[in-house]
XYZ file of C-alpha atoms in Angstrom:
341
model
C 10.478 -2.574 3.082
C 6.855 -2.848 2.446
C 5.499 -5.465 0.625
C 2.021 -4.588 -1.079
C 0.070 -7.847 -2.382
C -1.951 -6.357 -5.577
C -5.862 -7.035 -5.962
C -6.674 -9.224 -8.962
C -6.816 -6.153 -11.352
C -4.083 -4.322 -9.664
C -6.247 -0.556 -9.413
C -5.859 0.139 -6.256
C -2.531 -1.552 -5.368
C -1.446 1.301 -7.837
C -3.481 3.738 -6.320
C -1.601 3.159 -2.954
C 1.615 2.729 -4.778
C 1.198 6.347 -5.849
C 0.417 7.438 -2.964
C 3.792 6.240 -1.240
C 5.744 8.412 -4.231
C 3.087 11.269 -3.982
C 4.436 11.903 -0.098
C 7.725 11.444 -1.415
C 7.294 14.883 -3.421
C 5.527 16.665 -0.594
C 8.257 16.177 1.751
C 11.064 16.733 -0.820
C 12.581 13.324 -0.571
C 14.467 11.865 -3.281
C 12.312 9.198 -5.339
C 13.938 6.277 -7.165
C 11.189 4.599 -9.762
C 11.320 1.186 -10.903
C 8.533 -0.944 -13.246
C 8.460 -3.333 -16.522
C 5.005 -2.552 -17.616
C 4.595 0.987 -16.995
C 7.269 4.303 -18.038
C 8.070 5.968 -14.787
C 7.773 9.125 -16.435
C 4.158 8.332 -17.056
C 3.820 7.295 -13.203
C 4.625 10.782 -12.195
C 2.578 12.724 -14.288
C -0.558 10.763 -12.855
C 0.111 11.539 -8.929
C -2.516 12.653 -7.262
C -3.028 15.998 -6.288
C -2.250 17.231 -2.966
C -4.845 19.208 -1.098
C -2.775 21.942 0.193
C -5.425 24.552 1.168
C -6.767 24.598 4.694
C -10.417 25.070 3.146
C -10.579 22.008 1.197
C -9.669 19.892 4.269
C -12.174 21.972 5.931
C -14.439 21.379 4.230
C -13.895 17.566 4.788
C -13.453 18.325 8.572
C -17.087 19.831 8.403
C -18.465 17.286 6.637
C -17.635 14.687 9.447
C -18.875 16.899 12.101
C -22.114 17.207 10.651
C -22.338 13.261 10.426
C -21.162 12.855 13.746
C -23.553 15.296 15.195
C -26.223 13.382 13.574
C -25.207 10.420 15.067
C -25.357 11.793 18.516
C -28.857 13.260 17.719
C -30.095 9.495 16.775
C -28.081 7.555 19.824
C -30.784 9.878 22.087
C -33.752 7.345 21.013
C -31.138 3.807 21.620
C -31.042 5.012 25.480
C -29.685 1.575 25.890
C -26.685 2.466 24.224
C -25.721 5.437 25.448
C -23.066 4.164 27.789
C -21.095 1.666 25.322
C -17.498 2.753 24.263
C -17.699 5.113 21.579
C -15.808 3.289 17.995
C -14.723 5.934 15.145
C -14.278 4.213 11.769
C -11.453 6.570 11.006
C -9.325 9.273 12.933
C -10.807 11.956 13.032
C -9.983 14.911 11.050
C -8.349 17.047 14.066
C -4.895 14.685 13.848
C -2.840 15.370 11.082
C -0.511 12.772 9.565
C 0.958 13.310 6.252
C -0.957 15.158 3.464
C -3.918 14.393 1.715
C -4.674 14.168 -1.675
C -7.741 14.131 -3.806
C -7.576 11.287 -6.774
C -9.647 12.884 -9.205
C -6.907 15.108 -10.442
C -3.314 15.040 -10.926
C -0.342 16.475 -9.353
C 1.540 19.446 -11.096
C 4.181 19.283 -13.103
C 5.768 21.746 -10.688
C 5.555 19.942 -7.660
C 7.282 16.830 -9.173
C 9.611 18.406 -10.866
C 11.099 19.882 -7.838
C 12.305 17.318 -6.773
C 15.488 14.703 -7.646
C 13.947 11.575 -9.090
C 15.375 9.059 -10.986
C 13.488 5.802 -13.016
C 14.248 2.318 -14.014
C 12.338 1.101 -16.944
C 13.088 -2.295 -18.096
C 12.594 -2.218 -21.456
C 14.691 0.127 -22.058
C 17.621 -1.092 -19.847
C 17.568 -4.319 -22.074
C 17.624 -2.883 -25.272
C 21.087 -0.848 -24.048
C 23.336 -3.135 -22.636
C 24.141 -6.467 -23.446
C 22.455 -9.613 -21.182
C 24.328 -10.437 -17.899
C 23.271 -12.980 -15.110
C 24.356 -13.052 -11.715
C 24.599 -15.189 -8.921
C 21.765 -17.376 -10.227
C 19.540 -14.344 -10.802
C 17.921 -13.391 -13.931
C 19.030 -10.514 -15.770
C 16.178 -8.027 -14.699
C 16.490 -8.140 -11.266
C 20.448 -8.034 -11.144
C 20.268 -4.479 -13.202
C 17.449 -3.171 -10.956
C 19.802 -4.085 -7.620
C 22.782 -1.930 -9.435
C 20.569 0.864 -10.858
C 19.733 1.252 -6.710
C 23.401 0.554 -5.547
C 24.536 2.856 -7.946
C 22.227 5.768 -6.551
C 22.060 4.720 -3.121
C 26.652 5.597 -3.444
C 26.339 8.188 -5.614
C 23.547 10.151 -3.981
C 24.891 10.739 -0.439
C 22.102 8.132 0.925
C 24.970 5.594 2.250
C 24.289 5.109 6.080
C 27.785 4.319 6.849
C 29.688 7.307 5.445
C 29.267 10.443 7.301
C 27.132 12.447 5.407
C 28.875 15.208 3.499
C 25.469 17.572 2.398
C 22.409 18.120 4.287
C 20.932 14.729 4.580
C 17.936 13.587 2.606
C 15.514 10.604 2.119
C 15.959 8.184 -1.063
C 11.669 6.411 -1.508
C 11.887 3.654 -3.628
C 9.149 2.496 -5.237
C 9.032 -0.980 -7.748
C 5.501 -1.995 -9.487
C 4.698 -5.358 -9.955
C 8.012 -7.201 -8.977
C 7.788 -11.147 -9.807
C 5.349 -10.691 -13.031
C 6.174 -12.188 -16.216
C 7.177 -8.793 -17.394
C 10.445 -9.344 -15.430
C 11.108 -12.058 -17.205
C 10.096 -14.475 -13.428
C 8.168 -17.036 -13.730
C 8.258 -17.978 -9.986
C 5.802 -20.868 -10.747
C 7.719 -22.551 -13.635
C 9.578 -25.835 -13.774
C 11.152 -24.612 -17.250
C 13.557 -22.736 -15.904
C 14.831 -24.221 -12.427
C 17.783 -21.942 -11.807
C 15.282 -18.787 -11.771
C 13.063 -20.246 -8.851
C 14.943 -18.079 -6.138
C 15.511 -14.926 -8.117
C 13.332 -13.091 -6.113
C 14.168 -14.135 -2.851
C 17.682 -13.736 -3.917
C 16.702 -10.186 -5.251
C 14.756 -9.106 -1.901
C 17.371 -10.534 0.296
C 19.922 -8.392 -1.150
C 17.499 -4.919 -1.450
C 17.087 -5.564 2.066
C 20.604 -5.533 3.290
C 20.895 -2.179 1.297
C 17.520 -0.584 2.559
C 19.347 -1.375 6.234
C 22.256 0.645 5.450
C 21.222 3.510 3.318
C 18.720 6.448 4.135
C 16.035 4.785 2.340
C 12.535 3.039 2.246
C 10.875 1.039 -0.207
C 7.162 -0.381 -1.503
C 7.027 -2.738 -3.815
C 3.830 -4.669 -5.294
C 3.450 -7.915 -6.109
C 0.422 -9.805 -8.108
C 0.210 -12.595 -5.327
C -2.878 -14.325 -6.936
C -0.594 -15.094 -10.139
C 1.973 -17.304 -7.695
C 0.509 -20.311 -6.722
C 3.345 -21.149 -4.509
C 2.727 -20.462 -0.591
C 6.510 -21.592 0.311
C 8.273 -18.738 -2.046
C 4.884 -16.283 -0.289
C 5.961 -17.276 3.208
C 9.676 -16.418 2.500
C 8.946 -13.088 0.780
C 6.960 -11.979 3.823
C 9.354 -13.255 6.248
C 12.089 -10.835 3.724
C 9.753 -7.712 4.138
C 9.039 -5.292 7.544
C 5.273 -4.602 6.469
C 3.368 -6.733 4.286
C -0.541 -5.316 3.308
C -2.905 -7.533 1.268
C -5.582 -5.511 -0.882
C -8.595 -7.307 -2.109
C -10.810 -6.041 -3.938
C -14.629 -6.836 -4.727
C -14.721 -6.278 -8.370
C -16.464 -9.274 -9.960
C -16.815 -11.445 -6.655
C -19.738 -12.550 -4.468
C -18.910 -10.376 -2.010
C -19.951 -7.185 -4.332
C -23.035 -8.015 -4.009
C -22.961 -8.896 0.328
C -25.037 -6.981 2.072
C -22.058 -6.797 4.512
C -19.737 -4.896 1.894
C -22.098 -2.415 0.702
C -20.142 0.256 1.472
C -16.532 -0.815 0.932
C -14.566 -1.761 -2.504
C -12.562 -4.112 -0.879
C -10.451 -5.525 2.456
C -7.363 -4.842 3.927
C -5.441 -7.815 4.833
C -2.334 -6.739 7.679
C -0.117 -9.734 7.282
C 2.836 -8.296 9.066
C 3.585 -5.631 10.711
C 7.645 -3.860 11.514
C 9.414 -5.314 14.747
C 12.159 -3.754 13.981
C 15.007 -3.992 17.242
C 12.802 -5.889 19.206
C 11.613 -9.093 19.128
C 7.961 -9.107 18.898
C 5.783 -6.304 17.192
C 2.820 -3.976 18.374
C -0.592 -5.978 18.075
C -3.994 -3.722 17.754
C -7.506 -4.576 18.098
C -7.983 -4.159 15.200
C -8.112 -6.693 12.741
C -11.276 -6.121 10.035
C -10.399 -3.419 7.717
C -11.840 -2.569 4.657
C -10.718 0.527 1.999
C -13.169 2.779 -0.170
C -12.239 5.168 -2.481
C -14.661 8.299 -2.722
C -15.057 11.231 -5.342
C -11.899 12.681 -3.864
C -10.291 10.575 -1.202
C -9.527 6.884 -0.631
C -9.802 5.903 2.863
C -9.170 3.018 5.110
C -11.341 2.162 7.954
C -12.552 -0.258 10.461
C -15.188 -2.207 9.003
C -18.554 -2.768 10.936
C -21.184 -5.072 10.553
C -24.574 -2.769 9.107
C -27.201 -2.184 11.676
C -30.316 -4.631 11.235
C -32.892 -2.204 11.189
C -35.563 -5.165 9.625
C -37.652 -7.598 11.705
C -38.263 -9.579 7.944
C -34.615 -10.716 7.674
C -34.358 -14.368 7.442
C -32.612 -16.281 9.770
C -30.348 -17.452 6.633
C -28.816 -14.358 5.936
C -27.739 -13.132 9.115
C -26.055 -16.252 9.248
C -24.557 -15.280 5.910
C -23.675 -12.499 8.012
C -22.070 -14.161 11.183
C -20.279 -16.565 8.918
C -18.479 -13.645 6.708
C -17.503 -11.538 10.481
C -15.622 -14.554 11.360
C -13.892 -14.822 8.187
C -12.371 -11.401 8.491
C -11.904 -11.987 11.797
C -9.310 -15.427 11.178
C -6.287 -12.424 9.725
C -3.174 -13.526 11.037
C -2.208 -9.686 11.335
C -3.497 -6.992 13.300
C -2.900 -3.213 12.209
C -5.065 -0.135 12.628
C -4.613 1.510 9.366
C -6.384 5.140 8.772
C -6.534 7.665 6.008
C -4.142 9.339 7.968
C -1.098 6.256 7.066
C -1.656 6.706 3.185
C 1.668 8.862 3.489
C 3.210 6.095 5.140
């Protein structure tokens, strides 16, 4: 289960979210589509497009050497550098993990369409059956958990019966779970017999996700509950839970630090699944850009002060930000190359 905390404007939460199901077709797994804003149908058809051809990644692959070669050629002047531990921002291109995909166009119909996917759109599962509430959960959430039963039986993905048909991969993917468009208003005191809905709901996903042949990512709009105890218990109900923030309209657009980023990665949690404490990187600042083609995530570096004029003030500025990113409580190296998950 992982557990995707949407930026303030939810672009590239959505961007990542479609790059979960995008993998999903690539692989030929089975994709099960669930949202209350957006038509599935209309999810699809805006994938982004896989870059299949070996001269297109290439042509990426070049692209680094050349940078990296240039980067060698200036090192030769900072002799005093020359033996320090070498740091790459991302993996390089040589290790392939997943597929890559360029989001400035759009998946083919035929590529999709290979594949056995099914949706869940809420408005349209309220206006053709009657109301029903369940266990203290509101309606919404009890028809999404048998929509997945349903397929997770009827589609061979059941862990505990031997499989009868070559056996296959059910991605699940649910956009913006806890919004007002589920009818879950976590934060309310109007409704008191809603509050754990979505605990309720992800406490019961997860006992199916542990017995079925499936995964799941789900996004939340975290800066819309203003409740860190029902926060704390839906990360302690999810295996991987990733924070995006983005820059758009905050002071940090504008920090020098940030120039080259659109926003930070935040690892809360990380899978420990059948052992009791989880792998801990180095790694702990990460930041995500999205090119012309490609959205990347990489280790994010202070800038080189190349000026002898820069005040005292802002490389405090400076020093003050590093240790901010520095305080995550999760450690995670995440490259381009886990977009596929």
């Amino acid at each position: 289960l992982v557990f995707t905390e949407e930026d303030k404007y939810g672009l590239y939460s959505n961007l990542l979210f479609k790059y979960f199901l995008a993998e999903g077709v690539l692989c030929g797994h089975d994709l099960f589509v669930a949202s209350a804003k957006e038509h599935p149908d209309n999810i699809l058809k805006e994938l982004p497009a896989p870059l299949l051809d070996d001269t297109s990644r290439n042509g990426l692959g070049e692209e680094t050497a050349v940078k990296s070669e240039d980067f060698q050629d200036s090192m030769k002047i900072a002799w005093r550098y020359q033996n320090l531990p070498k740091m790459e921002a991302s993996p390089t291109t040589s290790t392939k993990f997943g597929h890559y995909y360029d989001v400035s166009k759009t998946m083919s119909p035929e590529l999709y369409e290979s594949i056995k996917w099914h949706s869940f759109f809420l408005p349209e599962e309220l206006s053709s059956q009657t109301q029903m509430k369940t266990c203290n959960m509101n309606s919404a959430y009890a028809r999404l958990l048998q929509s997945i039963q349903r397929i997770i039986y009827q589609e061979g993905f059941d862990g505990s019966d031997p499989q009868k048909k070559q056996k296959n991969i059910l991605r699940i993917g649910i956009q913006s779970l806890g919004s007002i468009l589920w009818g879950d208003d976590v934060c309310s005191s109007d409704t008191p017999e809603d509050t754990h809905s979505l605990t309720k709901f992800l406490y019961v996903l997860r006992g199916l996700l542990r017995k079925s042949l499936s995964a799941c990512i789900i996004t939340l709009p975290a800066h819309l509950i203003q409740n860190k105890a029902i926060m704390e218990r839906v990360t302690n109900l999810s295996d991987t839970v990733v924070g995006l923030e983005s820059f758009i309209g905050s002071e940090r657009e504008t920090n020098p630090l940030y120039k080259d980023y659109h926003g930070l990665v935040h690892v809360h949690q990380i899978p420990r699944l059948n052992s009791l404490i989880c792998d801990v990187s180095d790694t702990k600042d990460l930041a995500f850009r999205l090119k012309r083609k490609l959205f990347t995530i990489e280790r994010l570096h202070l800038p080189p002060d190349l000026s002898d004029t820069v005040s005292r003030a802002s490389k405090q500025d400076l020093a003050e930000s590093a240790k901010l990113l520095s305080s995550g409580c999760g450690a995670m190296a995440i490259g381009k190359k886990h977009l596929g998950f």
